[in-house]
Amino acid sequence: MGFSRSLISLVWCSVAVPTLGQTFAGFKPETSNPLAVAWGETPLNYSGQPLSLDFLNGKSLPTVGLPTTTKCNGTYILLMVDPDALQGDIETETGLHTIQGNFTCDSEHVTTLGNTSFVPLRSDSEPLAPFIPPMPQPKNPVVTHRYTLLLFNQPLNYALPERLTYALPLDLSNVTNRLNFNIPDFSESVGNSIVAGTYFDVDSPKADSSTPSSSATPSSTGTGEASSSPTSPSAASRLGGLSIIGASVVLVQCILALMY
């Protein structure tokens, strides 16, 4: 009986632990392979970590990388999207934040931040779609945006399909061309070759009752300095995705199941 129970526990753990993915539930394409993300000396600690707008204000596209245990010898293309993009009071499928290709591994500069070691990815190419920083519109009630970064293998001589090129230009005074970006079409164009991914949560500012949320206009001209902590207090109690708490619970359950 004890052997049978242990065998069942091992099977359950082998199934349960990998399901702690790096993309949130229901998102496609999904992946369980982590993408390292860091702003200077501050890493993203886990997928679904809440970050504050104060922390992100004024920051450019973060450094991305792959774990040192990952085989890293190809050419990659990075996609960043906001599946919870809002324009006025209309919820859209996805907002495009950037597409940048020709990333390769800088294996000579392995980076260690806290408990995270990764091989940084570098690209000297101009982005196909220039970066738009997170700037959710004020909403009441507050809306949580799950900013998602996905790394794909880049096909040789890759060119974005014409049906997606409408989203490439950037005019910060009017970003409507970046809305309703079709992730499945993009994924298909690179052979559905997702390598790694992650995401972080950002709460929209709370709109004043005297200011209709639909009149809010995106702006990237904020000048506030980053806070000492990247975590948004209002979101700190919601550790989505592969949270430390969630992973710990599953691992403890596995250990207890094997013991008893």
Short mmCIF file of C-alpha atoms in Angstrom, two decimals:
data_model
loop_
_atom_site.label_atom_id
_atom_site.label_comp_id
_atom_site.label_asym_id
_atom_site.label_seq_id
_atom_site.Cartn_x
_atom_site.Cartn_y
_atom_site.Cartn_z
CA MET A 1 0.00 0.00 0.00
CA GLY A 2 2.82 2.40 0.94
CA PHE A 3 4.65 1.71 -2.32
CA SER A 4 1.50 2.30 -4.36
CA ARG A 5 0.81 5.56 -2.57
CA SER A 6 4.37 6.75 -3.16
CA LEU A 7 4.12 5.85 -6.83
CA ILE A 8 0.87 7.79 -7.16
CA SER A 9 2.48 10.74 -5.35
CA LEU A 10 5.44 10.74 -7.71
CA VAL A 11 3.15 10.74 -10.73
CA TRP A 12 1.05 13.57 -9.25
CA CYS A 13 4.12 15.69 -8.50
CA SER A 14 5.55 15.13 -11.97
CA VAL A 15 2.31 16.44 -13.42
CA ALA A 16 1.57 19.23 -10.94
CA VAL A 17 4.96 20.93 -10.71
CA PRO A 18 5.47 21.60 -14.47
CA THR A 19 2.00 23.14 -14.67
CA LEU A 20 3.33 26.08 -12.67
CA GLY A 21 3.84 27.94 -15.94
CA GLN A 22 5.50 31.21 -16.77
CA THR A 23 2.43 32.53 -18.58
CA PHE A 24 -0.87 33.07 -16.81
CA ALA A 25 -3.76 30.61 -17.03
CA GLY A 26 -5.54 30.72 -20.37
CA PHE A 27 -2.84 32.68 -22.19
CA LYS A 28 -1.63 31.34 -25.53
CA PRO A 29 1.04 30.46 -26.40
CA GLU A 30 1.89 29.04 -23.02
CA THR A 31 5.29 28.05 -21.71
CA SER A 32 6.80 26.68 -18.52
CA ASN A 33 10.29 27.94 -19.46
CA PRO A 34 11.30 31.07 -17.54
CA LEU A 35 12.53 34.25 -19.21
CA ALA A 36 14.82 36.28 -16.96
CA VAL A 37 13.92 39.99 -16.79
CA ALA A 38 15.79 42.76 -15.00
CA TRP A 39 15.75 46.54 -14.76
CA GLY A 40 19.34 47.44 -13.92
CA GLU A 41 20.12 45.60 -10.68
CA THR A 42 16.48 44.76 -9.96
CA PRO A 43 15.25 41.42 -11.32
CA LEU A 44 11.71 40.22 -11.79
CA ASN A 45 11.60 37.60 -9.04
CA TYR A 46 8.78 35.42 -10.40
CA SER A 47 6.08 35.38 -13.06
CA GLY A 48 3.07 37.40 -12.02
CA GLN A 49 5.00 39.62 -9.60
CA PRO A 50 3.14 42.89 -8.94
CA LEU A 51 5.14 46.00 -9.87
CA SER A 52 4.30 49.63 -9.23
CA LEU A 53 4.05 52.32 -11.87
CA ASP A 54 6.43 54.42 -9.74
CA PHE A 55 9.07 51.71 -10.13
CA LEU A 56 8.55 51.38 -13.89
CA ASN A 57 8.27 55.09 -14.59
CA GLY A 58 10.95 56.26 -17.02
CA LYS A 59 12.46 52.84 -17.52
CA SER A 60 13.27 51.45 -20.96
CA LEU A 61 12.87 47.88 -22.15
CA PRO A 62 14.35 45.63 -19.47
CA THR A 63 17.27 43.29 -19.98
CA VAL A 64 16.11 39.77 -20.82
CA GLY A 65 17.98 36.51 -20.58
CA LEU A 66 17.83 32.76 -20.27
CA PRO A 67 18.76 30.61 -17.25
CA THR A 68 22.33 29.34 -17.25
CA THR A 69 20.93 25.80 -17.42
CA THR A 70 19.27 26.53 -20.78
CA LYS A 71 20.94 25.77 -24.09
CA CYS A 72 21.38 29.21 -25.59
CA ASN A 73 22.92 29.28 -29.05
CA GLY A 74 20.29 30.62 -31.43
CA THR A 75 18.85 33.89 -32.68
CA TYR A 76 15.71 35.04 -30.92
CA ILE A 77 12.90 37.55 -31.30
CA LEU A 78 11.16 39.21 -28.35
CA LEU A 79 7.49 40.15 -28.13
CA MET A 80 6.00 42.24 -25.32
CA VAL A 81 2.24 42.65 -25.08
CA ASP A 82 -0.49 43.76 -22.70
CA PRO A 83 -3.40 41.30 -22.97
CA ASP A 84 -5.45 43.66 -20.78
CA ALA A 85 -4.98 46.82 -22.84
CA LEU A 86 -7.74 49.40 -22.51
CA GLN A 87 -8.60 52.33 -24.74
CA GLY A 88 -11.26 54.50 -23.19
CA ASP A 89 -13.97 52.16 -21.94
CA ILE A 90 -13.36 49.53 -24.61
CA GLU A 91 -11.47 46.42 -23.58
CA THR A 92 -9.25 45.11 -26.35
CA GLU A 93 -7.70 41.72 -26.89
CA THR A 94 -4.06 42.77 -26.76
CA GLY A 95 -1.90 45.87 -26.94
CA LEU A 96 1.52 45.59 -28.57
CA HIS A 97 4.43 47.08 -26.62
CA THR A 98 7.44 45.98 -28.65
CA ILE A 99 8.85 43.52 -31.15
CA GLN A 100 12.61 43.27 -31.33
CA GLY A 101 14.66 40.67 -33.15
CA ASN A 102 18.22 39.43 -33.57
CA PHE A 103 18.80 38.66 -29.90
CA THR A 104 21.76 36.39 -29.21
CA CYS A 105 23.28 35.11 -25.98
CA ASP A 106 26.06 37.09 -24.36
CA SER A 107 27.57 34.00 -22.74
CA GLU A 108 30.68 35.87 -21.57
CA HIS A 109 28.65 38.04 -19.21
CA VAL A 110 26.59 35.70 -17.04
CA THR A 111 24.59 37.90 -14.67
CA THR A 112 23.68 37.08 -11.06
CA LEU A 113 21.08 39.20 -9.28
CA GLY A 114 20.01 37.89 -5.88
CA ASN A 115 19.29 34.19 -6.32
CA THR A 116 18.91 34.51 -10.09
CA SER A 117 21.69 33.72 -12.59
CA PHE A 118 21.08 34.09 -16.30
CA VAL A 119 22.75 34.57 -19.65
CA PRO A 120 21.74 38.02 -20.94
CA LEU A 121 20.42 38.41 -24.47
CA ARG A 122 21.72 41.28 -26.61
CA SER A 123 20.53 42.83 -29.85
CA ASP A 124 22.13 45.62 -31.87
CA SER A 125 19.16 45.85 -34.23
CA GLU A 126 16.52 48.53 -34.25
CA PRO A 127 13.19 47.20 -32.94
CA LEU A 128 10.56 46.28 -35.49
CA ALA A 129 8.01 47.90 -33.17
CA PRO A 130 9.52 50.60 -30.91
CA PHE A 131 9.00 50.09 -27.18
CA ILE A 132 6.02 51.58 -25.38
CA PRO A 133 6.46 51.51 -21.58
CA PRO A 134 3.60 50.37 -19.35
CA MET A 135 1.20 53.30 -18.95
CA PRO A 136 -2.27 51.99 -18.09
CA GLN A 137 -5.08 54.51 -18.12
CA PRO A 138 -6.74 55.53 -14.84
CA LYS A 139 -9.72 53.33 -14.08
CA ASN A 140 -12.32 53.05 -11.37
CA PRO A 141 -12.36 50.28 -10.31
CA VAL A 142 -8.66 49.62 -10.79
CA VAL A 143 -7.69 47.25 -13.64
CA THR A 144 -4.70 44.89 -13.37
CA HIS A 145 -2.59 44.64 -16.53
CA ARG A 146 -0.56 41.46 -17.09
CA TYR A 147 2.38 42.67 -19.16
CA THR A 148 3.77 39.61 -20.92
CA LEU A 149 7.19 39.05 -22.50
CA LEU A 150 7.67 36.12 -24.87
CA LEU A 151 10.87 34.91 -26.50
CA PHE A 152 10.73 32.95 -29.77
CA ASN A 153 13.27 31.37 -32.07
CA GLN A 154 13.74 33.76 -34.98
CA PRO A 155 13.54 32.20 -38.44
CA LEU A 156 16.30 32.94 -40.93
CA ASN A 157 15.62 36.14 -42.92
CA TYR A 158 12.47 36.75 -40.85
CA ALA A 159 10.05 39.47 -41.91
CA LEU A 160 6.85 40.35 -40.09
CA PRO A 161 3.77 39.31 -42.08
CA GLU A 162 2.14 42.20 -43.90
CA ARG A 163 -1.12 41.61 -42.02
CA LEU A 164 0.64 42.66 -38.79
CA THR A 165 2.70 45.60 -40.03
CA TYR A 166 -0.09 48.06 -39.18
CA ALA A 167 1.04 47.82 -35.55
CA LEU A 168 4.69 48.75 -36.11
CA PRO A 169 4.64 52.59 -36.26
CA LEU A 170 4.73 54.46 -32.96
CA ASP A 171 2.94 57.73 -32.26
CA LEU A 172 2.60 58.22 -28.51
CA SER A 173 -0.15 60.78 -29.03
CA ASN A 174 -2.30 58.09 -30.64
CA VAL A 175 -1.42 54.44 -30.01
CA THR A 176 -4.63 52.93 -31.37
CA ASN A 177 -2.70 51.11 -34.13
CA ARG A 178 -1.05 49.03 -31.39
CA LEU A 179 -4.39 47.67 -30.16
CA ASN A 180 -5.94 44.30 -31.00
CA PHE A 181 -2.57 42.82 -31.89
CA ASN A 182 -2.98 39.20 -32.99
CA ILE A 183 -0.58 37.05 -30.94
CA PRO A 184 -1.53 33.73 -32.65
CA ASP A 185 -0.72 35.26 -36.05
CA PHE A 186 2.66 36.44 -34.79
CA SER A 187 3.42 33.10 -33.15
CA GLU A 188 2.54 31.29 -36.36
CA SER A 189 4.83 33.59 -38.35
CA VAL A 190 7.82 32.42 -36.27
CA GLY A 191 6.85 28.77 -36.44
CA ASN A 192 5.11 28.65 -33.04
CA SER A 193 8.63 28.38 -31.65
CA ILE A 194 8.22 29.86 -28.16
CA VAL A 195 11.39 29.49 -26.09
CA ALA A 196 10.54 31.19 -22.80
CA GLY A 197 8.24 33.76 -21.24
CA THR A 198 7.15 35.63 -18.16
CA TYR A 199 4.79 38.40 -17.10
CA PHE A 200 4.32 41.01 -14.39
CA ASP A 201 1.23 42.70 -12.99
CA VAL A 202 0.67 46.45 -12.91
CA ASP A 203 -2.45 48.10 -11.48
CA SER A 204 -3.91 51.02 -13.36
CA PRO A 205 -4.08 54.32 -11.46
CA LYS A 206 -7.44 54.81 -9.80
CA ALA A 207 -9.46 57.39 -11.69
CA ASP A 208 -10.89 60.32 -9.72
CA SER A 209 -14.65 60.22 -9.56
CA SER A 210 -14.66 63.70 -11.10
CA THR A 211 -12.57 62.52 -14.07
CA PRO A 212 -14.23 60.07 -16.47
CA SER A 213 -11.82 57.20 -17.13
CA SER A 214 -12.73 57.19 -20.81
CA SER A 215 -11.11 60.62 -21.26
CA ALA A 216 -7.73 59.52 -20.01
CA THR A 217 -4.92 59.78 -22.54
CA PRO A 218 -1.80 57.56 -22.41
CA SER A 219 1.39 59.46 -21.70
CA SER A 220 5.00 58.42 -21.37
CA THR A 221 6.35 61.72 -20.08
CA GLY A 222 6.30 60.91 -16.37
CA THR A 223 9.33 62.14 -14.46
CA GLY A 224 8.89 60.55 -11.03
CA GLU A 225 11.80 58.49 -9.74
CA ALA A 226 11.52 54.77 -9.17
CA SER A 227 10.45 53.73 -5.70
CA SER A 228 12.80 51.65 -3.57
CA SER A 229 10.43 48.70 -3.92
CA PRO A 230 9.05 47.51 -7.26
CA THR A 231 5.98 45.95 -5.67
CA SER A 232 2.70 47.80 -5.77
CA PRO A 233 1.17 47.84 -2.24
CA SER A 234 -2.34 47.42 -3.61
CA ALA A 235 -1.26 44.35 -5.54
CA ALA A 236 1.11 42.82 -3.03
CA SER A 237 -1.51 40.41 -1.74
CA ARG A 238 -2.15 38.98 -5.23
CA LEU A 239 0.81 36.85 -6.24
CA GLY A 240 -0.37 35.58 -9.64
CA GLY A 241 1.20 32.91 -11.85
CA LEU A 242 4.30 31.13 -10.63
CA SER A 243 4.33 32.78 -7.20
CA ILE A 244 6.70 31.83 -4.45
CA ILE A 245 3.77 30.89 -2.26
CA GLY A 246 2.10 28.76 -4.95
CA ALA A 247 5.28 26.91 -5.80
CA SER A 248 6.08 26.32 -2.14
CA VAL A 249 2.63 24.92 -1.43
CA VAL A 250 2.89 22.41 -4.28
CA LEU A 251 6.38 21.31 -3.27
CA VAL A 252 5.37 20.88 0.38
CA GLN A 253 2.37 18.83 -0.74
CA CYS A 254 4.67 16.63 -2.80
CA ILE A 255 7.03 16.08 0.13
CA LEU A 256 4.23 15.28 2.56
CA ALA A 257 2.62 12.94 0.05
CA LEU A 258 5.86 11.01 -0.33
CA MET A 259 6.39 10.83 3.44
CA TYR A 260 2.98 9.51 4.25
#
